[in-house]
PDB file of C-alpha atoms in Angstrom:
ATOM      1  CA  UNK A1357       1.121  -1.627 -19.861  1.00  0.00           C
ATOM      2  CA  UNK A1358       4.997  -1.527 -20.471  1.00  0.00           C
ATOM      3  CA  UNK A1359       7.867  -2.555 -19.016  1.00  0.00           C
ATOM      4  CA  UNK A1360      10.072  -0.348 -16.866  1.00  0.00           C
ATOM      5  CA  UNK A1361      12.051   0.365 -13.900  1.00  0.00           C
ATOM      6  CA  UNK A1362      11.184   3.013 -11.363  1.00  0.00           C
ATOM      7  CA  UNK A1363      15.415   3.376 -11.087  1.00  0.00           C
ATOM      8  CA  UNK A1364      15.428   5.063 -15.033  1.00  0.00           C
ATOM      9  CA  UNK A1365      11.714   7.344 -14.120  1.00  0.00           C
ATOM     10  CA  UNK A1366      12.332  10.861 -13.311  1.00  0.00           C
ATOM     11  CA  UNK A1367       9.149  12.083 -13.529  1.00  0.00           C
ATOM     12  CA  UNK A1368       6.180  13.278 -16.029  1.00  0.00           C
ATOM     13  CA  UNK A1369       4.523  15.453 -17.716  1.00  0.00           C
ATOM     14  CA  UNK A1370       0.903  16.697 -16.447  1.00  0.00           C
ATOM     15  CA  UNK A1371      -1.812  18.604 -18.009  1.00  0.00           C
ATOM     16  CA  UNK A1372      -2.949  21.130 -15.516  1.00  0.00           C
ATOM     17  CA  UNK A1373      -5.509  22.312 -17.583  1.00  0.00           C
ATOM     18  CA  UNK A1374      -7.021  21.815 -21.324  1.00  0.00           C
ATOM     19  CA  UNK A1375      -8.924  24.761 -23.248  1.00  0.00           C
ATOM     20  CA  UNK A1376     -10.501  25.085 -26.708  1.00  0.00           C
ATOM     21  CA  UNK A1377     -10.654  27.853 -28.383  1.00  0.00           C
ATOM     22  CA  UNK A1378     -11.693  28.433 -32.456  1.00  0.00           C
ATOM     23  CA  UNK A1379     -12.039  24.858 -32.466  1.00  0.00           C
ATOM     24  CA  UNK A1380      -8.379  24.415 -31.282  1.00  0.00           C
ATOM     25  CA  UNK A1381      -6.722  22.800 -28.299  1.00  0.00           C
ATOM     26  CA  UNK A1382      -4.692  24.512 -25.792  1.00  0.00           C
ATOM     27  CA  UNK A1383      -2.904  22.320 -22.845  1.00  0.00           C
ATOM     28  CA  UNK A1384      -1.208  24.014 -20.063  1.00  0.00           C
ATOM     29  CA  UNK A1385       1.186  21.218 -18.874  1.00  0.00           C
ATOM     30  CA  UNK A1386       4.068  21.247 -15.690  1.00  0.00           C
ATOM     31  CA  UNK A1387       6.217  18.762 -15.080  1.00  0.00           C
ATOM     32  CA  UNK A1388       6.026  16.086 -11.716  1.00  0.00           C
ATOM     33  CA  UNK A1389       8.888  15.099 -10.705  1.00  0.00           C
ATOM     34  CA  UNK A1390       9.754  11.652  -9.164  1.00  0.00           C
ATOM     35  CA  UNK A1391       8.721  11.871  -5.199  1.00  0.00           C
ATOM     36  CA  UNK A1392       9.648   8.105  -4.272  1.00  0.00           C
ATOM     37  CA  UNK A1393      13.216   6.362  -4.763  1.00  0.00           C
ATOM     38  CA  UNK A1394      12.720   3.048  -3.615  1.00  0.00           C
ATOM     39  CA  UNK A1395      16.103   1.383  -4.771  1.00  0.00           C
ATOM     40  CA  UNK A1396      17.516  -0.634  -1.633  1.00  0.00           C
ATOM     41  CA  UNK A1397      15.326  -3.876  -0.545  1.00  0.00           C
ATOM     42  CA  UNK A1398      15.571  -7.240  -0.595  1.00  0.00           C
ATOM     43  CA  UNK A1399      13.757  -8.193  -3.436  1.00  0.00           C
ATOM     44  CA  UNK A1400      10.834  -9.098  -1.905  1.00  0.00           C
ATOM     45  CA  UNK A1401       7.175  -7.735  -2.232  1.00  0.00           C
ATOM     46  CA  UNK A1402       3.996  -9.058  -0.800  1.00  0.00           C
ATOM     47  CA  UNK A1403       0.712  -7.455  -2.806  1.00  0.00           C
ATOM     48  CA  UNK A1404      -1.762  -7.393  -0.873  1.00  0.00           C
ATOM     49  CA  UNK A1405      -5.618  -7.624  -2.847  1.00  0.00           C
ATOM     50  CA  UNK A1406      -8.499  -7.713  -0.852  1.00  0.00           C
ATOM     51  CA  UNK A1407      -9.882 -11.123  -2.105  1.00  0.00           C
ATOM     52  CA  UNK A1408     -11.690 -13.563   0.327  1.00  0.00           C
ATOM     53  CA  UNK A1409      -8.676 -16.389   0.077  1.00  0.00           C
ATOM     54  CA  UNK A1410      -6.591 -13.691   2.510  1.00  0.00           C
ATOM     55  CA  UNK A1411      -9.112 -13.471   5.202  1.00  0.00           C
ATOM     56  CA  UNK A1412      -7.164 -16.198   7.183  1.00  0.00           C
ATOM     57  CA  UNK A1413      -3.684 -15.184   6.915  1.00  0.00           C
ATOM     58  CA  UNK A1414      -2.334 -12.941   9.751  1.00  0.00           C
ATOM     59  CA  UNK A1415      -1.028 -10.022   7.901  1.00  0.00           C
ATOM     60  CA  UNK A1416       0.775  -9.079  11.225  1.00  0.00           C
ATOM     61  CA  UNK A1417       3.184 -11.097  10.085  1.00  0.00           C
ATOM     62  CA  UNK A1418       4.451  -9.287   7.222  1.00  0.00           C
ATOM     63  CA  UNK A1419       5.487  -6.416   9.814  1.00  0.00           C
ATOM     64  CA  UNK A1420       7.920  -9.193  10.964  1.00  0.00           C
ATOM     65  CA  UNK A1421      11.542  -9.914  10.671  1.00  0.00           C
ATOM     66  CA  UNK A1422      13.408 -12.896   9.023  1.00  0.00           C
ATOM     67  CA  UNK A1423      16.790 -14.058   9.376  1.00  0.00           C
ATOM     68  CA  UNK A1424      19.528 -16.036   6.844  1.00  0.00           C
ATOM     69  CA  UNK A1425      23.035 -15.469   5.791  1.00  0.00           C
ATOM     70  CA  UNK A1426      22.771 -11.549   5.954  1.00  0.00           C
ATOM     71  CA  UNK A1427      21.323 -11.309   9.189  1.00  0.00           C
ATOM     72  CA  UNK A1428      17.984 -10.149  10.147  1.00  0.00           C
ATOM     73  CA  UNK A1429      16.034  -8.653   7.582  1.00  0.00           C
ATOM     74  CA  UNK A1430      12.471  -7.302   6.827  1.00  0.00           C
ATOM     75  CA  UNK A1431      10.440 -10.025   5.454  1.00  0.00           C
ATOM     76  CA  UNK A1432       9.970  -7.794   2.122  1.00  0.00           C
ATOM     77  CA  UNK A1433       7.752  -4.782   1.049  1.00  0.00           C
ATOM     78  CA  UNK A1434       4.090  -4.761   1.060  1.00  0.00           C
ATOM     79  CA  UNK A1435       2.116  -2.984  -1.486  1.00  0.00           C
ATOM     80  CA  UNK A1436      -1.696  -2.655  -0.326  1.00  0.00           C
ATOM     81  CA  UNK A1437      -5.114  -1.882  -2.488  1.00  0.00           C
ATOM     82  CA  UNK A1438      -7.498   0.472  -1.378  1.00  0.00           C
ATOM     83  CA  UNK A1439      -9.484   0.166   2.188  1.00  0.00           C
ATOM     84  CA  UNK A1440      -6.533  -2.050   3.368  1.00  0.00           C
ATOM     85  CA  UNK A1441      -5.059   0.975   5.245  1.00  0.00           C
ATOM     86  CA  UNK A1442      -7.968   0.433   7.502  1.00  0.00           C
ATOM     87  CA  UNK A1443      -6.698  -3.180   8.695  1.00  0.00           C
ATOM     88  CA  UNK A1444      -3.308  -2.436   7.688  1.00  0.00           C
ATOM     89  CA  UNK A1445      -0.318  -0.815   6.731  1.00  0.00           C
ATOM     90  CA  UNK A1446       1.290  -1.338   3.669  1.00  0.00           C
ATOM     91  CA  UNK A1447       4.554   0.054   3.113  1.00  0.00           C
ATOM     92  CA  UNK A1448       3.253   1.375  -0.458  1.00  0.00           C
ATOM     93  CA  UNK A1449      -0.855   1.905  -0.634  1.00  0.00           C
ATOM     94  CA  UNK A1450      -2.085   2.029  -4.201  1.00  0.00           C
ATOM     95  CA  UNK A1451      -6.080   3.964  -5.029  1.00  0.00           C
ATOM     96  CA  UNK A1452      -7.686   5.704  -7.818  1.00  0.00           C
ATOM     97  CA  UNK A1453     -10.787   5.142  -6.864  1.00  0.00           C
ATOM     98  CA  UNK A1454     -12.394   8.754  -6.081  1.00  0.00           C
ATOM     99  CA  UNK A1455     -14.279   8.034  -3.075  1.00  0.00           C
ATOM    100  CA  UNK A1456     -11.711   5.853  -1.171  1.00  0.00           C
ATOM    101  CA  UNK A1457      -9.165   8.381  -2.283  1.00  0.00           C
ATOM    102  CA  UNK A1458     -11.352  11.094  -0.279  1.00  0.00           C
ATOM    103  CA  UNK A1459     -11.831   9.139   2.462  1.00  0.00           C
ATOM    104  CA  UNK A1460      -8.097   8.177   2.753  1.00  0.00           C
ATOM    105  CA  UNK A1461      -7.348  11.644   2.440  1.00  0.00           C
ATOM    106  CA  UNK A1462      -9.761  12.897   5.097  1.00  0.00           C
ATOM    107  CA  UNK A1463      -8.079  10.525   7.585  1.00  0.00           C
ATOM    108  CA  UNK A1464      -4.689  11.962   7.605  1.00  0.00           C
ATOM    109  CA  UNK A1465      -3.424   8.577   6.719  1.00  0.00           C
ATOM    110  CA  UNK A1466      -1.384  10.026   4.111  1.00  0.00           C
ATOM    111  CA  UNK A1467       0.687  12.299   6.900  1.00  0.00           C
ATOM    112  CA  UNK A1468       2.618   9.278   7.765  1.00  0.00           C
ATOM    113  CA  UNK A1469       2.363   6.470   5.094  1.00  0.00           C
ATOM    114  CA  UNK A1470       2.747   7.017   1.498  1.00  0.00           C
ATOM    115  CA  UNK A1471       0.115   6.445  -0.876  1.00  0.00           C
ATOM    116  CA  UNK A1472       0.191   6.339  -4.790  1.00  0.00           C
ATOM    117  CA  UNK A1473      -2.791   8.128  -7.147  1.00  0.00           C
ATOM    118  CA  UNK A1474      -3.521   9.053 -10.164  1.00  0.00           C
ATOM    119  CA  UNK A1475      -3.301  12.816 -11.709  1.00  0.00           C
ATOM    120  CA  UNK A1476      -6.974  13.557 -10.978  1.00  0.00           C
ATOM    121  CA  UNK A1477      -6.741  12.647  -7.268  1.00  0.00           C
ATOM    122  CA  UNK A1478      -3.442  14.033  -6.681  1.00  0.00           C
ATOM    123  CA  UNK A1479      -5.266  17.483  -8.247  1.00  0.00           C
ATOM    124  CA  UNK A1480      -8.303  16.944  -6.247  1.00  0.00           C
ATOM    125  CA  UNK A1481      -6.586  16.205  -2.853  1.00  0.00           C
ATOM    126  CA  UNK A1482      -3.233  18.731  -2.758  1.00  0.00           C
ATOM    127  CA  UNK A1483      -0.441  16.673  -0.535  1.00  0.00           C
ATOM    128  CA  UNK A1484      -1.693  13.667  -0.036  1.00  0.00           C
ATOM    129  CA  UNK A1485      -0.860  11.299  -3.122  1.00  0.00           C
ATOM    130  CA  UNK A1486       2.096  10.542  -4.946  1.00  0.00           C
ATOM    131  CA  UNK A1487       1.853   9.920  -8.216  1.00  0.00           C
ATOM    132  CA  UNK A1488       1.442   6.619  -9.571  1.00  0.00           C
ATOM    133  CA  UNK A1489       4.209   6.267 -12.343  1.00  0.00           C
ATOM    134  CA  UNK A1490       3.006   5.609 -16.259  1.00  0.00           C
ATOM    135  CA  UNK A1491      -0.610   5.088 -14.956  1.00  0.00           C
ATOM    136  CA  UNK A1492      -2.811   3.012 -16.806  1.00  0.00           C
ATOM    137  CA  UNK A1493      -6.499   2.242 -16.181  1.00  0.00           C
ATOM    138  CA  UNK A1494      -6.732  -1.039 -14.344  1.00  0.00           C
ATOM    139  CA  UNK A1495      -7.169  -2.415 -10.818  1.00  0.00           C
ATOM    140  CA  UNK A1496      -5.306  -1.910  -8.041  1.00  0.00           C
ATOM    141  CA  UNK A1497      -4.005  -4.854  -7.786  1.00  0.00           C
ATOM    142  CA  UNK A1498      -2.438  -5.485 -11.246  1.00  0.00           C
ATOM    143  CA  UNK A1499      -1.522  -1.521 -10.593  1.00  0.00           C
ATOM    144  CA  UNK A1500       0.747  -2.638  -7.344  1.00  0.00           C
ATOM    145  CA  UNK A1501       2.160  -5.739  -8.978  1.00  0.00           C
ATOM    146  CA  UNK A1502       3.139  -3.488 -11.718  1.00  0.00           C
ATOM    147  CA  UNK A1503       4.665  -1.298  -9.743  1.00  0.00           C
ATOM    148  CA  UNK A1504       6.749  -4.006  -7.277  1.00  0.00           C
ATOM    149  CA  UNK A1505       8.303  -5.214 -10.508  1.00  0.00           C
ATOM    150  CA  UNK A1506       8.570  -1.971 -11.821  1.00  0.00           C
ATOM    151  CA  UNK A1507      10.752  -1.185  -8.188  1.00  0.00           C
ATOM    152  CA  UNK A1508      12.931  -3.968  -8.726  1.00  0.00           C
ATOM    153  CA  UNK A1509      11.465  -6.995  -7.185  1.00  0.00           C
ATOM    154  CA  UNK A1510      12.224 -10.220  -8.033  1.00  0.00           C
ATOM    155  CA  UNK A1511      10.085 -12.268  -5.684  1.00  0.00           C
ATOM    156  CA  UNK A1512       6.263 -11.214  -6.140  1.00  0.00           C
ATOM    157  CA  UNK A1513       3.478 -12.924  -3.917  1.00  0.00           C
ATOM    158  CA  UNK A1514      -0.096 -12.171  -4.708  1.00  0.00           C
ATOM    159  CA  UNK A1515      -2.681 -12.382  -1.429  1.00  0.00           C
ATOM    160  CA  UNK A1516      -6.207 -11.885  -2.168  1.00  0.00           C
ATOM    161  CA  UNK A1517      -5.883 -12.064  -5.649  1.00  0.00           C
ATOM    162  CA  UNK A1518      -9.582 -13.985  -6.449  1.00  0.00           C
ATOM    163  CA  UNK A1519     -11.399 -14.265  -9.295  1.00  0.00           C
ATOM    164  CA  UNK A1520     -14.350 -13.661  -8.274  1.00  0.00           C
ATOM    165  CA  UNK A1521     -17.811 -14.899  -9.360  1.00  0.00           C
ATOM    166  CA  UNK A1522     -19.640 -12.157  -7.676  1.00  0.00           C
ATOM    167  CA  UNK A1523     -17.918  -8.996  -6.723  1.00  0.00           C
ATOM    168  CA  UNK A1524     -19.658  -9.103  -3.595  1.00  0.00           C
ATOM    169  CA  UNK A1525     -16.990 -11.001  -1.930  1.00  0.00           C
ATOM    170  CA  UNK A1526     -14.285  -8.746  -1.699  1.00  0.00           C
ATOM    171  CA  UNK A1527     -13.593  -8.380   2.119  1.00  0.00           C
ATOM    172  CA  UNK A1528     -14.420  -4.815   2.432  1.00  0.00           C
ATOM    173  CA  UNK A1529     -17.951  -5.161  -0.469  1.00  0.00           C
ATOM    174  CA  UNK A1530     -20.155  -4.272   2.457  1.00  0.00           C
ATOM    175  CA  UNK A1531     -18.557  -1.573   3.978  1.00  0.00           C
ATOM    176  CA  UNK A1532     -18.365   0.841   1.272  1.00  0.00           C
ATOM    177  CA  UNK A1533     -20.981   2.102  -1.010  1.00  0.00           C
ATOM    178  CA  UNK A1534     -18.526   2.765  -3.440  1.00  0.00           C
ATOM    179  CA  UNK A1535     -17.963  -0.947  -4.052  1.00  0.00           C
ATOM    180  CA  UNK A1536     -21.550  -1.439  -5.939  1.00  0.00           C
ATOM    181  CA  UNK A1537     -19.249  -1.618  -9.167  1.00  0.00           C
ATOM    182  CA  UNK A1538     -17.887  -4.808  -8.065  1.00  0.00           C
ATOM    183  CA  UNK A1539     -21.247  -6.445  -8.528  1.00  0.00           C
ATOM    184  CA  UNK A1540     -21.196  -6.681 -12.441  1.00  0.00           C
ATOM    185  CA  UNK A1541     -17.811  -9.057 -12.653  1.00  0.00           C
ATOM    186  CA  UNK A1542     -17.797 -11.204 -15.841  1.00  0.00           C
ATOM    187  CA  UNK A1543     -16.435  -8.478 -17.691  1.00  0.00           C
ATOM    188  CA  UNK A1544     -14.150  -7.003 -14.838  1.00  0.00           C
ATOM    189  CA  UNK A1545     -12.710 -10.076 -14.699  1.00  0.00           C
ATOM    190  CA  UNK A1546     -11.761 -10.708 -18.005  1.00  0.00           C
ATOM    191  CA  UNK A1547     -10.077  -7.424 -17.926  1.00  0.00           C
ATOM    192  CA  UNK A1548      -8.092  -8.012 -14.834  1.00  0.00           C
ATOM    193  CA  UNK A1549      -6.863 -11.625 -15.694  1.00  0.00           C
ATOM    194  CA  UNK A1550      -5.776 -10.407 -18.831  1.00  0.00           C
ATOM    195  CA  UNK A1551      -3.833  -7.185 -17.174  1.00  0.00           C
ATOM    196  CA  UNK A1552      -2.542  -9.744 -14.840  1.00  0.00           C
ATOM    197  CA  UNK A1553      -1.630 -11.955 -17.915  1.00  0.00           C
ATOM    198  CA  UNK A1554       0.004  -9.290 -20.097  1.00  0.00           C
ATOM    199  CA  UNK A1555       2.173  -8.478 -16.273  1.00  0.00           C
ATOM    200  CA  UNK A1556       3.728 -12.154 -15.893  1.00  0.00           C
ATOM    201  CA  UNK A1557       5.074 -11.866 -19.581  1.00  0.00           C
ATOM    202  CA  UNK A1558       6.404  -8.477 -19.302  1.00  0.00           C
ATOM    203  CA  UNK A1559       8.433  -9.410 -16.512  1.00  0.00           C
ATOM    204  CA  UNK A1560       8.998 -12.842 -17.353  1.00  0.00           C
ATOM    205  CA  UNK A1561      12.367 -12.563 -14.674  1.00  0.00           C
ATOM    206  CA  UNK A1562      10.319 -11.959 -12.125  1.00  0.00           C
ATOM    207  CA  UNK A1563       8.531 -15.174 -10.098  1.00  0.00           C
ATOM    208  CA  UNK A1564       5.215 -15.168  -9.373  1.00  0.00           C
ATOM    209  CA  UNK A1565       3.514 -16.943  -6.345  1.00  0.00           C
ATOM    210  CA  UNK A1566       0.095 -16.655  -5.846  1.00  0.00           C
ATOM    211  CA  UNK A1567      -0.883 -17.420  -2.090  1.00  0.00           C
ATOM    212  CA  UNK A1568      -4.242 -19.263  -1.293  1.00  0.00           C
ATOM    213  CA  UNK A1569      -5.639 -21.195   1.579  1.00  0.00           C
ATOM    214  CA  UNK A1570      -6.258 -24.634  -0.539  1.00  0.00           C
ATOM    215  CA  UNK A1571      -4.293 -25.740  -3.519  1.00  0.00           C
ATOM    216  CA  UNK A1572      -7.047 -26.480  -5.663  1.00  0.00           C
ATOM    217  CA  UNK A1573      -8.531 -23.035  -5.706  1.00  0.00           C
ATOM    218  CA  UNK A1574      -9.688 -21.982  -8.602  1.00  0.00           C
ATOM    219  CA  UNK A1575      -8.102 -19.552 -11.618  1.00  0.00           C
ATOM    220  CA  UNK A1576      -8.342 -18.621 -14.881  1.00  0.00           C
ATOM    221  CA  UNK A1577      -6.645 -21.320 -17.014  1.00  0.00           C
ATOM    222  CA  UNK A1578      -4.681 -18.198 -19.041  1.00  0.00           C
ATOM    223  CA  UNK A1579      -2.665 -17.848 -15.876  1.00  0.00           C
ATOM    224  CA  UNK A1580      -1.745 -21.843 -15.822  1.00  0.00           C
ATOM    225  CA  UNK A1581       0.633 -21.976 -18.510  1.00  0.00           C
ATOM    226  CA  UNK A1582       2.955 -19.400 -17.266  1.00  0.00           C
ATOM    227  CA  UNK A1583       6.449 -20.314 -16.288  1.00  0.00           C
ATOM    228  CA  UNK A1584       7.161 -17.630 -13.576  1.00  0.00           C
ATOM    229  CA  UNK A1585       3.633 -18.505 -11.383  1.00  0.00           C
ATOM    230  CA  UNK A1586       2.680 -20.749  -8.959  1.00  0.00           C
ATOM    231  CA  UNK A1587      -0.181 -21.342  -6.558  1.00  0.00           C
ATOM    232  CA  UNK A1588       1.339 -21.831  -3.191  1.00  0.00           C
ATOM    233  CA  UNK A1589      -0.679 -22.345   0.170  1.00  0.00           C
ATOM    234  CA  UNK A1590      -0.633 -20.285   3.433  1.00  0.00           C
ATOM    235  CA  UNK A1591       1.908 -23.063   5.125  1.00  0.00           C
ATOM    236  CA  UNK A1592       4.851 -23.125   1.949  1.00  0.00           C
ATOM    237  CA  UNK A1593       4.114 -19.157   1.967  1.00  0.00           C
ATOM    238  CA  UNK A1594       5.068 -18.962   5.587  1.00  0.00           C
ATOM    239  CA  UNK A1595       7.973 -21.545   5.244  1.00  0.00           C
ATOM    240  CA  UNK A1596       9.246 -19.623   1.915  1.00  0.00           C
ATOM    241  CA  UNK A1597       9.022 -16.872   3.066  1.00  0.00           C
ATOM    242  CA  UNK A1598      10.381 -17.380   6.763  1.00  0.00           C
ATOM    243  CA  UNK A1599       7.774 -15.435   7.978  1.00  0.00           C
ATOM    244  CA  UNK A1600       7.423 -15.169  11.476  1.00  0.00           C
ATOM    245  CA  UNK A1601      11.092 -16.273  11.782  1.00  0.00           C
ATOM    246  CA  UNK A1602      12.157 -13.574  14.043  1.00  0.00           C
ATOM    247  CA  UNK A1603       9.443 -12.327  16.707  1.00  0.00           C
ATOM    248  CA  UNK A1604       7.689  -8.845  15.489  1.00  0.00           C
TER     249      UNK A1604
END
């Protein structure tokens, strides 16, 4: 993980194909081209995980309006993980994952929202992704924080971001085969908190609000000593937020 801006990325190379031959190896490359500008917002993005600690919060909301000195405005940009495009629509939808990526595909969701993959979906499933820029193995929701600061926001707020001590409550664990992975989390964790980590301190201009339901809920003490996060609640992330300030 590195810092950028999606402003200075034009694009990247791709290997379409990779062949050995007398024990040397041959890439066939083209070049991708940028497919998203996404230059003029407010400065705002809501990431939306799919931790329990969201499961009360009317995401409705987000499709709202504010208002202030410039008049009414959106309430910011969401970025969404996985099966949220089955409860909701993000304004950016972020998946790697091979079977949800087939699934989303299947539904023609992509025809009308935009949804960012990785060089081995957007291969497997012709017209449906956009590729996700610099990708990096981690999890979608470090992924879409990465890439809301990578856009240009300066105002991040993490829903559902839990750290979990069983996988098996993610909000969506039971509906999907594909989420048996989650059960095995010690080590997933570790991984994901220090992604999330390595984030804050790359874009150490860039505030950090995680949103929960209580205070005192729990998280790793790495992410405690970080100047640009906070743990907010559901009421100061409504009032902060002026969400719900002007009727949907």
């Amino acid at each position: 993980m590195f810092k950028y801006y999606t402003a200075d990325y034009e694009g990247e190379m791709l290997i379409e194909e990779t062949a050995w031959k007398d024990r040397r190896k041959t890439e066939n490359k083209t070049w991708l081209a940028k497919t998203i500008i996404n230059e003029e917002h407010n400065g705002i993005a809501h990431i939306i995980g799919n931790g329990p600690s969201r499961k009360n919060l009317d995401l409705g909301l987000l499709h709202g309006q504010k208002g202030g000195e410039g008049g009414v405005q959106p309430v910011g940009q969401t970025y969404g993980c996985n099966l949220l495009f089955t409860d909701f629509t993000p304004t950016f939808l972020i998946c790697y994952n091979k079977f949800l990526c087939a699934e989303i595909a299947e539904s023609k969701y992509c025809e009308d929202n935009i949804v960012y993959s990785n060089q081995r979906q957007i291969t497997k499933h012709p017209g449906h992704f956009h590729l996700y820029p610099h990708h990096k193995s981690n999890n979608a929701g470090t992924l879409a924080a990465w890439l809301a600061c990578a856009d240009g926001h300066k105002e991040v707020y993490l829903l559902g971001f839990d750290f979990y001590e069983t996988g098996t409550e993610n909000i969506y664990y039971k509906q999907r085969p594909c989420y048996d992975f989650a059960a095995e989390t010690e080590e997933c964790n570790a991984k994901w908190t220090k992604g999330l980590v390595n984030l804050l301190n790359l874009y150490d201009d860039v505030s950090f609000y995680r949103v929960v339901e209580h205070k005192k809920a729990r998280m790793p003490d790495d992410l405690l000593w970080l100047d640009n996060f906070k743990q907010i609640t559901y009421l100061e992330y409504v009032n902060l937020c002026s969400i719900g300030g002007v009727a949907r």
